[in-house]
Protein backbone atom coordinates (compact mmCIF):
# COMPACT_ATOMS: atom_id res chain seq x y z
CA UNK A 1 0.00 0.00 0.00
CA UNK A 2 1.24 3.47 -0.72
CA UNK A 3 2.68 5.46 2.15
CA UNK A 4 0.18 8.26 2.15
CA UNK A 5 -2.76 7.21 0.08
CA UNK A 6 -4.95 4.37 1.19
CA UNK A 7 -7.88 2.71 -0.52
CA UNK A 8 -10.14 2.01 2.43
CA UNK A 9 -13.49 0.74 1.26
CA UNK A 10 -12.76 2.29 -2.10
CA UNK A 11 -11.92 5.62 -0.52
CA UNK A 12 -8.82 7.51 -1.57
CA UNK A 13 -7.03 9.32 1.22
CA UNK A 14 -4.83 12.30 0.28
CA UNK A 15 -2.59 13.92 2.85
CA UNK A 16 -1.35 17.42 2.15
CA UNK A 17 0.88 19.72 4.11
CA UNK A 18 -0.86 22.11 6.44
CA UNK A 19 -1.13 25.69 5.26
CA UNK A 20 -1.55 26.48 1.58
CA UNK A 21 -0.17 23.45 -0.23
CA UNK A 22 -0.68 24.59 -3.85
CA UNK A 23 1.76 22.16 -5.35
CA UNK A 24 0.48 19.20 -3.36
CA UNK A 25 -3.13 19.94 -4.23
CA UNK A 26 -2.35 20.38 -7.94
CA UNK A 27 -0.45 17.13 -8.07
CA UNK A 28 -3.15 15.22 -6.20
CA UNK A 29 -5.97 16.70 -8.30
CA UNK A 30 -4.20 15.69 -11.53
CA UNK A 31 -3.66 12.18 -10.29
CA UNK A 32 -7.24 11.77 -9.07
CA UNK A 33 -8.76 13.18 -12.25
CA UNK A 34 -6.52 10.93 -14.38
CA UNK A 35 -7.83 7.91 -12.49
CA UNK A 36 -11.44 9.06 -12.65
CA UNK A 37 -11.80 9.20 -8.86
CA UNK A 38 -14.89 11.22 -8.03
CA UNK A 39 -14.92 13.75 -5.14
CA UNK A 40 -17.15 11.59 -2.95
CA UNK A 41 -14.40 8.93 -2.92
CA UNK A 42 -11.64 11.23 -1.64
CA UNK A 43 -10.74 12.09 1.94
CA UNK A 44 -8.55 15.16 2.11
CA UNK A 45 -6.26 15.34 5.04
CA UNK A 46 -4.63 18.71 5.54
CA UNK A 47 -4.08 18.39 9.23
CA UNK A 48 -0.72 19.35 10.65
CA UNK A 49 -0.71 16.20 12.77
CA UNK A 50 -0.98 13.98 9.73
CA UNK A 51 1.28 16.02 7.48
CA UNK A 52 3.98 13.46 8.20
CA UNK A 53 2.30 11.50 5.44
CA UNK A 54 3.78 14.01 2.98
CA UNK A 55 2.38 14.42 -0.49
CA UNK A 56 -0.19 12.25 -2.18
CA UNK A 57 1.66 9.47 -3.92
CA UNK A 58 -0.95 8.34 -6.37
CA UNK A 59 0.86 8.47 -9.73
CA UNK A 60 0.95 11.97 -11.21
CA UNK A 61 -1.58 12.55 -13.97
CA UNK A 62 -1.46 14.73 -17.07
CA UNK A 63 -2.34 18.40 -16.59
CA UNK A 64 -5.92 19.36 -17.38
CA UNK A 65 -7.13 22.65 -18.80
CA UNK A 66 -9.02 25.02 -16.53
CA UNK A 67 -10.15 28.55 -17.32
CA UNK A 68 -8.07 31.40 -15.94
CA UNK A 69 -10.90 32.26 -13.63
CA UNK A 70 -10.95 28.78 -12.13
CA UNK A 71 -7.17 28.77 -11.75
CA UNK A 72 -7.13 32.09 -9.97
CA UNK A 73 -10.01 31.06 -7.71
CA UNK A 74 -8.17 27.85 -6.82
CA UNK A 75 -4.94 29.71 -6.16
CA UNK A 76 -6.67 31.97 -3.65
CA UNK A 77 -8.97 29.47 -1.96
CA UNK A 78 -6.06 27.11 -1.28
CA UNK A 79 -4.87 29.83 1.14
CA UNK A 80 -8.04 29.50 3.24
CA UNK A 81 -7.86 28.21 6.80
CA UNK A 82 -10.89 25.91 6.48
CA UNK A 83 -9.94 22.24 6.21
CA UNK A 84 -12.76 21.62 3.71
CA UNK A 85 -11.10 23.83 1.06
CA UNK A 86 -9.38 20.98 -0.82
CA UNK A 87 -12.55 18.91 -0.97
CA UNK A 88 -14.52 21.89 -2.27
CA UNK A 89 -11.90 22.77 -4.85
CA UNK A 90 -11.60 19.22 -6.08
CA UNK A 91 -15.39 19.04 -6.42
CA UNK A 92 -15.29 22.25 -8.42
CA UNK A 93 -12.60 20.90 -10.74
CA UNK A 94 -14.43 17.59 -11.13
CA UNK A 95 -17.66 19.31 -12.06
CA UNK A 96 -15.97 21.77 -14.44
CA UNK A 97 -14.38 18.85 -16.27
CA UNK A 98 -17.53 16.69 -16.24
CA UNK A 99 -20.03 18.67 -18.23
CA UNK A 100 -20.43 21.85 -16.13
CA UNK A 101 -17.96 24.09 -17.94
CA UNK A 102 -19.86 27.25 -17.00
CA UNK A 103 -20.40 26.33 -13.38
CA UNK A 104 -18.61 29.42 -12.11
CA UNK A 105 -21.32 31.58 -13.68
CA UNK A 106 -23.97 29.90 -11.55
CA UNK A 107 -23.70 32.05 -8.42
CA UNK A 108 -26.73 30.37 -6.87
CA UNK A 109 -24.91 27.04 -6.79
CA UNK A 110 -24.00 26.36 -3.12
CA UNK A 111 -20.48 25.24 -4.03
CA UNK A 112 -19.79 28.32 -6.15
CA UNK A 113 -21.25 30.54 -3.46
CA UNK A 114 -19.14 28.90 -0.76
CA UNK A 115 -15.92 29.23 -2.79
CA UNK A 116 -16.75 32.81 -3.71
CA UNK A 117 -17.19 33.69 -0.01
CA UNK A 118 -13.85 32.08 0.74
CA UNK A 119 -12.19 33.96 -2.13
CA UNK A 120 -13.54 37.23 -0.76
CA UNK A 121 -12.27 36.37 2.72
CA UNK A 122 -8.78 35.82 1.34
CA UNK A 123 -8.89 39.06 -0.65
CA UNK A 124 -9.95 40.92 2.50
CA UNK A 125 -7.14 39.35 4.48
CA UNK A 126 -4.61 40.29 1.79
CA UNK A 127 -5.91 43.82 1.73
CA UNK A 128 -5.58 44.12 5.51
CA UNK A 129 -2.08 42.76 5.39
CA UNK A 130 -1.06 45.21 2.64
CA UNK A 131 -2.53 48.12 4.57
CA UNK A 132 -1.70 47.32 8.18
CA UNK A 133 1.80 45.86 8.21
CA UNK A 134 4.06 48.33 10.01
CA UNK A 135 7.79 47.83 9.86
CA UNK A 136 10.07 48.78 12.73
CA UNK A 137 13.72 49.46 12.18
CA UNK A 138 16.19 47.12 13.83
CA UNK A 139 19.88 47.87 13.94
CA UNK A 140 21.80 44.62 13.78
CA UNK A 141 25.11 43.96 15.57
CA UNK A 142 26.87 44.34 12.23
CA UNK A 143 25.53 47.90 11.97
CA UNK A 144 23.25 46.87 9.09
CA UNK A 145 19.56 47.62 9.38
CA UNK A 146 16.52 45.41 8.90
CA UNK A 147 12.86 46.39 8.98
CA UNK A 148 10.76 43.90 10.87
CA UNK A 149 6.97 43.70 11.14
CA UNK A 150 4.57 41.48 13.04
CA UNK A 151 1.24 40.56 11.48
CA UNK A 152 -1.50 38.03 12.24
CA UNK A 153 -3.31 36.99 9.09
CA UNK A 154 -6.56 35.03 9.21
CA UNK A 155 -5.49 32.71 6.40
CA UNK A 156 -2.36 31.17 4.87
CA UNK A 157 -1.67 34.19 2.66
CA UNK A 158 2.05 34.76 3.14
CA UNK A 159 3.21 33.62 -0.28
CA UNK A 160 0.26 35.29 -1.97
CA UNK A 161 1.09 38.61 -0.26
CA UNK A 162 4.82 38.47 -0.91
CA UNK A 163 4.94 40.18 -4.33
CA UNK A 164 3.22 43.27 -2.98
CA UNK A 165 5.84 43.78 -0.28
CA UNK A 166 8.76 42.98 -2.57
CA UNK A 167 7.47 45.54 -5.06
CA UNK A 168 6.91 48.22 -2.44
CA UNK A 169 10.00 47.68 -0.34
CA UNK A 170 12.44 46.34 -2.91
CA UNK A 171 15.24 48.62 -1.75
CA UNK A 172 15.00 47.62 1.93
CA UNK A 173 15.98 44.55 3.87
CA UNK A 174 12.90 43.32 5.73
CA UNK A 175 11.11 40.48 7.47
CA UNK A 176 7.42 39.97 8.13
CA UNK A 177 6.86 37.63 11.04
CA UNK A 178 3.54 35.88 11.59
CA UNK A 179 2.23 32.94 13.62
CA UNK A 180 1.97 30.85 10.44
CA UNK A 181 5.41 31.53 8.94
CA UNK A 182 7.67 34.37 7.98
CA UNK A 183 8.77 36.20 4.85
CA UNK A 184 12.28 37.57 4.46
CA UNK A 185 13.63 39.86 1.73
CA UNK A 186 17.31 40.74 1.42
CA UNK A 187 16.95 43.15 -1.56
CA UNK A 188 17.42 40.38 -4.09
CA UNK A 189 15.98 37.16 -2.70
CA UNK A 190 12.74 36.28 -1.00
CA UNK A 191 12.65 33.39 1.44
CA UNK A 192 10.02 31.76 3.58
CA UNK A 193 10.82 30.95 7.16
CA UNK A 194 9.20 29.33 10.18
CA UNK A 195 6.36 30.69 12.28
CA UNK A 196 7.32 33.34 14.82
CA UNK A 197 6.05 34.89 18.03
CA UNK A 198 5.01 38.47 18.56
CA UNK A 199 7.98 38.96 20.93
CA UNK A 200 10.37 38.15 18.05
CA UNK A 201 9.48 41.44 16.35
CA UNK A 202 10.37 44.86 17.78
CA UNK A 203 7.32 46.55 19.26
CA UNK A 204 8.48 50.07 18.51
CA UNK A 205 11.25 52.14 16.97
CA UNK A 206 12.32 55.77 16.84
CA UNK A 207 9.58 56.62 14.38
CA UNK A 208 6.51 55.77 16.50
CA UNK A 209 5.75 59.46 17.06
CA UNK A 210 6.06 60.07 13.34
CA UNK A 211 3.31 57.59 12.54
CA UNK A 212 1.09 59.23 15.12
CA UNK A 213 1.78 62.72 13.77
CA UNK A 214 1.07 61.54 10.24
CA UNK A 215 -2.24 59.98 11.24
CA UNK A 216 -3.27 63.00 13.27
CA UNK A 217 -2.54 65.30 10.37
CA UNK A 218 -4.68 63.27 7.96
CA UNK A 219 -7.56 62.72 10.41
CA UNK A 220 -10.57 64.80 9.53
CA UNK A 221 -12.83 65.19 12.59
CA UNK A 222 -15.67 66.45 10.40
CA UNK A 223 -15.82 63.10 8.62
CA UNK A 224 -15.61 60.95 11.71
CA UNK A 225 -17.59 57.73 11.41
CA UNK A 226 -16.45 55.31 14.08
CA UNK A 227 -18.46 52.42 12.62
CA UNK A 228 -16.76 52.79 9.26
CA UNK A 229 -13.43 53.31 10.95
CA UNK A 230 -13.75 50.00 12.82
CA UNK A 231 -14.95 48.22 9.71
CA UNK A 232 -11.95 49.43 7.72
CA UNK A 233 -9.42 49.11 10.49
CA UNK A 234 -10.67 46.37 12.86
CA UNK A 235 -9.45 46.76 16.41
CA UNK A 236 -7.48 43.56 16.44
CA UNK A 237 -4.90 45.15 14.08
CA UNK A 238 -4.42 48.21 16.25
CA UNK A 239 -1.79 46.67 18.48
CA UNK A 240 0.73 46.65 15.64
CA UNK A 241 -0.04 50.11 14.34
CA UNK A 242 1.60 52.99 16.20
CA UNK A 243 -0.79 55.59 14.84
CA UNK A 244 -3.81 53.96 16.49
CA UNK A 245 -2.69 55.23 19.90
CA UNK A 246 -3.97 58.61 18.69
CA UNK A 247 -7.45 57.36 17.81
CA UNK A 248 -9.23 57.58 21.13
CA UNK A 249 -8.21 61.18 21.84
CA UNK A 250 -8.95 62.16 18.23
CA UNK A 251 -12.42 60.66 18.48
CA UNK A 252 -13.08 62.30 21.83
CA UNK A 253 -12.02 65.72 20.63
CA UNK A 254 -13.64 65.45 17.19
CA UNK A 255 -16.87 67.28 18.01
CA UNK A 256 -15.18 70.22 19.67
CA UNK A 257 -12.61 70.40 16.88
CA UNK A 258 -15.37 70.57 14.28
CA UNK A 259 -16.92 73.50 16.15
CA UNK A 260 -13.57 75.29 16.25
CA UNK A 261 -12.96 74.47 12.58
CA UNK A 262 -16.30 75.99 11.60
CA UNK A 263 -15.54 79.11 13.59
CA UNK A 264 -12.10 79.45 12.14
CA UNK A 265 -12.91 78.42 8.62
CA UNK A 266 -12.19 81.81 7.16
CA UNK A 267 -8.84 81.99 8.95
CA UNK A 268 -7.62 78.52 7.89
CA UNK A 269 -8.94 77.83 4.41
CA UNK A 270 -6.25 75.36 3.32
CA UNK A 271 -5.87 71.68 3.97
CA UNK A 272 -3.02 70.67 6.26
CA UNK A 273 -0.16 68.98 4.58
CA UNK A 274 0.67 65.67 6.32
CA UNK A 275 4.29 65.89 5.26
CA UNK A 276 4.52 69.21 7.09
CA UNK A 277 3.25 67.64 10.23
CA UNK A 278 6.06 65.14 9.93
CA UNK A 279 8.54 67.92 9.34
CA UNK A 280 7.56 69.49 12.63
CA UNK A 281 8.00 66.42 14.74
CA UNK A 282 11.01 65.43 16.75
CA UNK A 283 11.61 61.89 15.47
CA UNK A 284 12.62 62.42 11.88
CA UNK A 285 13.92 59.41 9.97
CA UNK A 286 17.67 59.31 10.33
CA UNK A 287 18.53 57.09 7.39
CA UNK A 288 17.49 57.04 3.79
CA UNK A 289 16.01 53.57 4.17
CA UNK A 290 13.94 54.69 7.16
CA UNK A 291 12.64 57.60 5.10
CA UNK A 292 11.99 55.28 2.17
CA UNK A 293 10.02 52.93 4.39
CA UNK A 294 7.68 55.80 5.22
CA UNK A 295 7.39 57.08 1.67
CA UNK A 296 6.64 53.58 0.46
CA UNK A 297 3.82 53.19 2.96
CA UNK A 298 2.26 56.58 2.27
CA UNK A 299 -0.94 56.72 0.25
CA UNK A 300 -0.74 58.33 -3.21
CA UNK A 301 -2.19 61.83 -3.11
CA UNK A 302 -4.10 61.00 -6.28
CA UNK A 303 -5.30 57.39 -6.13
CA UNK A 304 -4.34 54.90 -8.82
CA UNK A 305 -0.57 54.61 -8.64
CA UNK A 306 0.77 51.12 -8.04
CA UNK A 307 3.43 52.20 -5.61
CA UNK A 308 5.66 55.06 -4.48
CA UNK A 309 8.75 55.10 -6.68
CA UNK A 310 11.72 55.74 -4.43
CA UNK A 311 14.95 57.51 -5.28
CA UNK A 312 17.82 55.31 -6.41
CA UNK A 313 21.58 55.70 -6.11
CA UNK A 314 24.41 55.95 -3.61
CA UNK A 315 24.60 58.20 -0.57
CA UNK A 316 27.01 61.06 -1.22
CA UNK A 317 26.43 60.84 -4.99
CA UNK A 318 28.16 63.63 -6.91
CA UNK A 319 24.91 64.57 -8.66
CA UNK A 320 21.29 64.07 -7.72
CA UNK A 321 18.91 64.31 -10.68
CA UNK A 322 15.39 65.36 -9.75
CA UNK A 323 12.60 64.68 -12.23
CA UNK A 324 8.90 65.38 -12.09
CA UNK A 325 7.13 62.13 -11.17
CA UNK A 326 7.40 58.48 -12.14
CA UNK A 327 5.84 57.59 -15.48
CA UNK A 328 3.87 54.52 -16.49
CA UNK A 329 6.92 52.23 -16.80
CA UNK A 330 8.47 53.52 -13.57
CA UNK A 331 5.17 52.92 -11.74
CA UNK A 332 5.12 49.33 -12.94
CA UNK A 333 8.79 48.59 -12.33
CA UNK A 334 9.15 50.57 -9.13
CA UNK A 335 12.33 52.35 -10.28
CA UNK A 336 12.87 55.96 -11.39
CA UNK A 337 13.83 56.86 -14.95
CA UNK A 338 13.55 53.47 -16.61
CA UNK A 339 10.94 54.42 -19.24
CA UNK A 340 11.50 56.32 -22.52
CA UNK A 341 12.46 59.64 -20.84
CA UNK A 342 14.79 57.79 -18.49
CA UNK A 343 16.50 56.02 -21.37
CA UNK A 344 17.04 59.34 -23.12
CA UNK A 345 18.44 60.82 -19.92
CA UNK A 346 20.80 57.89 -19.58
CA UNK A 347 22.03 58.38 -23.17
CA UNK A 348 22.66 62.07 -22.55
CA UNK A 349 24.45 61.28 -19.27
CA UNK A 350 26.63 58.80 -21.08
CA UNK A 351 27.55 61.38 -23.75
CA UNK A 352 28.35 63.88 -21.00
CA UNK A 353 30.63 61.38 -19.26
CA UNK A 354 28.31 60.82 -16.29
CA UNK A 355 27.78 57.31 -15.03
CA UNK A 356 24.18 56.60 -14.01
CA UNK A 357 25.14 54.37 -11.13
CA UNK A 358 27.27 57.08 -9.55
CA UNK A 359 24.25 59.44 -9.43
CA UNK A 360 21.14 59.63 -7.30
CA UNK A 361 17.92 59.74 -9.34
CA UNK A 362 14.64 60.76 -7.83
CA UNK A 363 11.45 62.68 -8.44
CA UNK A 364 9.68 65.67 -6.96
CA UNK A 365 6.45 63.67 -6.72
CA UNK A 366 6.73 60.03 -5.72
CA UNK A 367 3.55 58.58 -7.25
CA UNK A 368 2.42 58.32 -10.87
CA UNK A 369 -0.56 60.54 -11.65
CA UNK A 370 -2.47 59.61 -14.77
CA UNK A 371 -5.76 59.59 -16.59
CA UNK A 372 -7.02 56.22 -17.78
CA UNK A 373 -7.99 56.28 -21.47
CA UNK A 374 -9.01 52.81 -22.52
CA UNK A 375 -6.05 50.62 -21.75
CA UNK A 376 -3.60 53.54 -21.72
CA UNK A 377 -2.58 55.51 -18.67
CA UNK A 378 -1.90 59.05 -19.79
CA UNK A 379 0.52 61.07 -17.67
CA UNK A 380 -0.98 64.07 -15.87
CA UNK A 381 1.21 66.91 -14.69
CA UNK A 382 1.09 67.28 -10.90
CA UNK A 383 -0.49 70.48 -9.60
CA UNK A 384 1.49 72.99 -7.51
CA UNK A 385 -0.43 71.72 -4.44
CA UNK A 386 0.63 68.15 -5.14
CA UNK A 387 4.25 69.19 -5.61
CA UNK A 388 4.07 71.00 -2.30
CA UNK A 389 2.61 67.94 -0.61
CA UNK A 390 5.67 65.87 -1.59
CA UNK A 391 8.25 68.59 -0.98
CA UNK A 392 9.09 67.44 2.49
CA UNK A 393 10.04 63.94 1.28
CA UNK A 394 12.33 65.36 -1.38
CA UNK A 395 13.96 67.76 1.02
CA UNK A 396 14.65 64.96 3.56
CA UNK A 397 15.86 62.66 0.83
CA UNK A 398 18.39 65.19 -0.45
CA UNK A 399 19.48 66.05 3.09
CA UNK A 400 20.26 62.37 3.67
CA UNK A 401 21.90 61.70 0.28
CA UNK A 402 23.93 64.92 0.43
CA UNK A 403 24.80 65.21 -3.27
CA UNK A 404 27.37 67.76 -4.31
CA UNK A 405 25.04 69.16 -6.96
CA UNK A 406 21.31 68.87 -7.61
CA UNK A 407 20.19 68.90 -11.23
CA UNK A 408 16.55 69.90 -11.65
CA UNK A 409 15.02 68.36 -14.76
CA UNK A 410 12.21 70.66 -15.86
CA UNK A 411 9.74 72.98 -14.21
CA UNK A 412 8.16 70.65 -11.63
CA UNK A 413 11.57 69.78 -10.21
CA UNK A 414 12.47 73.47 -9.99
CA UNK A 415 9.18 74.26 -8.30
CA UNK A 416 9.84 71.54 -5.73
CA UNK A 417 13.45 72.57 -5.14
CA UNK A 418 13.07 76.36 -5.13
CA UNK A 419 9.46 76.69 -4.02
CA UNK A 420 8.84 78.96 -7.02
CA UNK A 421 8.25 78.56 -10.75
CA UNK A 422 10.83 79.84 -13.22
CA UNK A 423 10.92 79.80 -17.04
CA UNK A 424 13.15 76.81 -17.73
CA UNK A 425 14.67 77.70 -21.08
CA UNK A 426 15.68 81.14 -19.81
CA UNK A 427 16.91 79.89 -16.44
CA UNK A 428 18.89 76.85 -17.50
CA UNK A 429 22.34 76.73 -15.89
CA UNK A 430 23.70 76.98 -12.34
CA UNK A 431 21.12 77.76 -9.66
CA UNK A 432 20.67 78.01 -5.95
CA UNK A 433 18.10 75.68 -4.41
CA UNK A 434 17.57 77.27 -1.02
CA UNK A 435 21.23 77.13 -0.11
CA UNK A 436 22.03 73.94 -2.02
CA UNK A 437 24.15 74.11 -5.19
CA UNK A 438 21.93 73.36 -8.14
CA UNK A 439 21.61 73.33 -11.89
CA UNK A 440 18.49 73.82 -14.01
CA UNK A 441 17.91 72.08 -17.32
CA UNK A 442 15.03 70.72 -19.35
CA UNK A 443 13.19 67.49 -18.64
CA UNK A 444 14.11 64.70 -21.09
CA UNK A 445 10.44 64.18 -21.93
CA UNK A 446 10.45 67.72 -23.37
CA UNK A 447 12.92 66.47 -25.99
CA UNK A 448 10.68 63.50 -26.78
CA UNK A 449 7.74 65.80 -27.42
CA UNK A 450 9.48 68.09 -29.93
CA UNK A 451 7.79 67.72 -33.32
CA UNK A 452 10.72 67.40 -35.75
CA UNK A 453 13.82 65.27 -35.87
CA UNK A 454 16.05 68.31 -36.37
CA UNK A 455 14.58 70.07 -33.31
CA UNK A 456 15.06 66.93 -31.25
CA UNK A 457 18.67 66.55 -32.37
CA UNK A 458 19.40 70.19 -31.60
CA UNK A 459 17.72 70.06 -28.19
CA UNK A 460 19.49 66.82 -27.31
CA UNK A 461 22.86 68.45 -28.07
CA UNK A 462 22.01 71.34 -25.75
CA UNK A 463 20.87 68.93 -23.09
CA UNK A 464 24.20 67.07 -23.26
CA UNK A 465 26.00 70.42 -23.06
CA UNK A 466 24.02 71.21 -19.88
CA UNK A 467 24.93 67.88 -18.33
CA UNK A 468 28.59 68.47 -19.22
CA UNK A 469 28.44 71.83 -17.47
CA UNK A 470 26.76 70.23 -14.45
CA UNK A 471 29.47 67.60 -14.27
CA UNK A 472 32.16 70.31 -14.43
CA UNK A 473 30.38 72.12 -11.61
CA UNK A 474 30.55 69.09 -9.33
CA UNK A 475 34.31 69.21 -9.62
CA UNK A 476 34.18 72.68 -8.12
CA UNK A 477 31.50 72.16 -5.42
N1 LIG B 1 9.91 61.26 -15.76
C1 LIG B 1 10.30 61.67 -14.52
O1 LIG B 1 10.28 62.85 -14.21
N2 LIG B 1 10.71 60.76 -13.67
C2 LIG B 1 10.77 59.47 -13.95
O2 LIG B 1 11.14 58.68 -13.07
C3 LIG B 1 10.38 59.08 -15.24
C4 LIG B 1 9.95 59.98 -16.13
Short mmCIF file of N, CA and C and ligand atoms in Angstrom, two decimals, residues 323-327 330 335-338 341-342 362-363 443, ligand 1:
data_model
loop_
_atom_site.label_atom_id
_atom_site.label_comp_id
_atom_site.label_asym_id
_atom_site.label_seq_id
_atom_site.Cartn_x
_atom_site.Cartn_y
_atom_site.Cartn_z
N UNK A 323 13.58 64.58 -11.15
CA UNK A 323 12.60 64.68 -12.23
C UNK A 323 11.27 65.15 -11.71
N UNK A 324 10.22 64.90 -12.50
CA UNK A 324 8.90 65.38 -12.09
C UNK A 324 8.17 64.34 -11.24
N UNK A 325 7.83 63.22 -11.85
CA UNK A 325 7.13 62.13 -11.17
C UNK A 325 7.37 60.87 -11.98
N UNK A 326 7.22 59.70 -11.36
CA UNK A 326 7.40 58.48 -12.14
C UNK A 326 6.37 58.40 -13.27
N UNK A 327 6.77 57.80 -14.37
CA UNK A 327 5.84 57.59 -15.48
C UNK A 327 5.23 56.20 -15.39
N UNK A 330 7.87 53.43 -14.91
CA UNK A 330 8.47 53.52 -13.57
C UNK A 330 7.49 53.01 -12.51
N UNK A 335 11.01 51.69 -10.25
CA UNK A 335 12.33 52.35 -10.28
C UNK A 335 12.22 53.65 -11.07
N UNK A 336 12.97 54.70 -10.66
CA UNK A 336 12.87 55.96 -11.39
C UNK A 336 13.62 55.91 -12.72
N UNK A 337 13.14 56.66 -13.67
CA UNK A 337 13.83 56.86 -14.95
C UNK A 337 14.23 55.56 -15.66
N UNK A 338 13.27 54.69 -15.84
CA UNK A 338 13.55 53.47 -16.61
C UNK A 338 12.69 53.41 -17.87
N UNK A 341 11.73 58.42 -21.24
CA UNK A 341 12.46 59.64 -20.84
C UNK A 341 13.73 59.26 -20.08
N UNK A 342 13.63 58.24 -19.26
CA UNK A 342 14.79 57.79 -18.49
C UNK A 342 15.89 57.25 -19.40
N UNK A 362 15.90 60.77 -8.57
CA UNK A 362 14.64 60.76 -7.83
C UNK A 362 13.64 61.70 -8.49
N UNK A 363 12.50 61.84 -7.87
CA UNK A 363 11.45 62.68 -8.44
C UNK A 363 10.86 63.61 -7.39
N UNK A 443 13.53 68.89 -18.94
CA UNK A 443 13.19 67.49 -18.64
C UNK A 443 13.37 66.68 -19.93
N1 LIG B 1 9.91 61.26 -15.76
C1 LIG B 1 10.30 61.67 -14.52
O1 LIG B 1 10.28 62.85 -14.21
N2 LIG B 1 10.71 60.76 -13.67
C2 LIG B 1 10.77 59.47 -13.95
O2 LIG B 1 11.14 58.68 -13.07
C3 LIG B 1 10.38 59.08 -15.24
C4 LIG B 1 9.95 59.98 -16.13
#
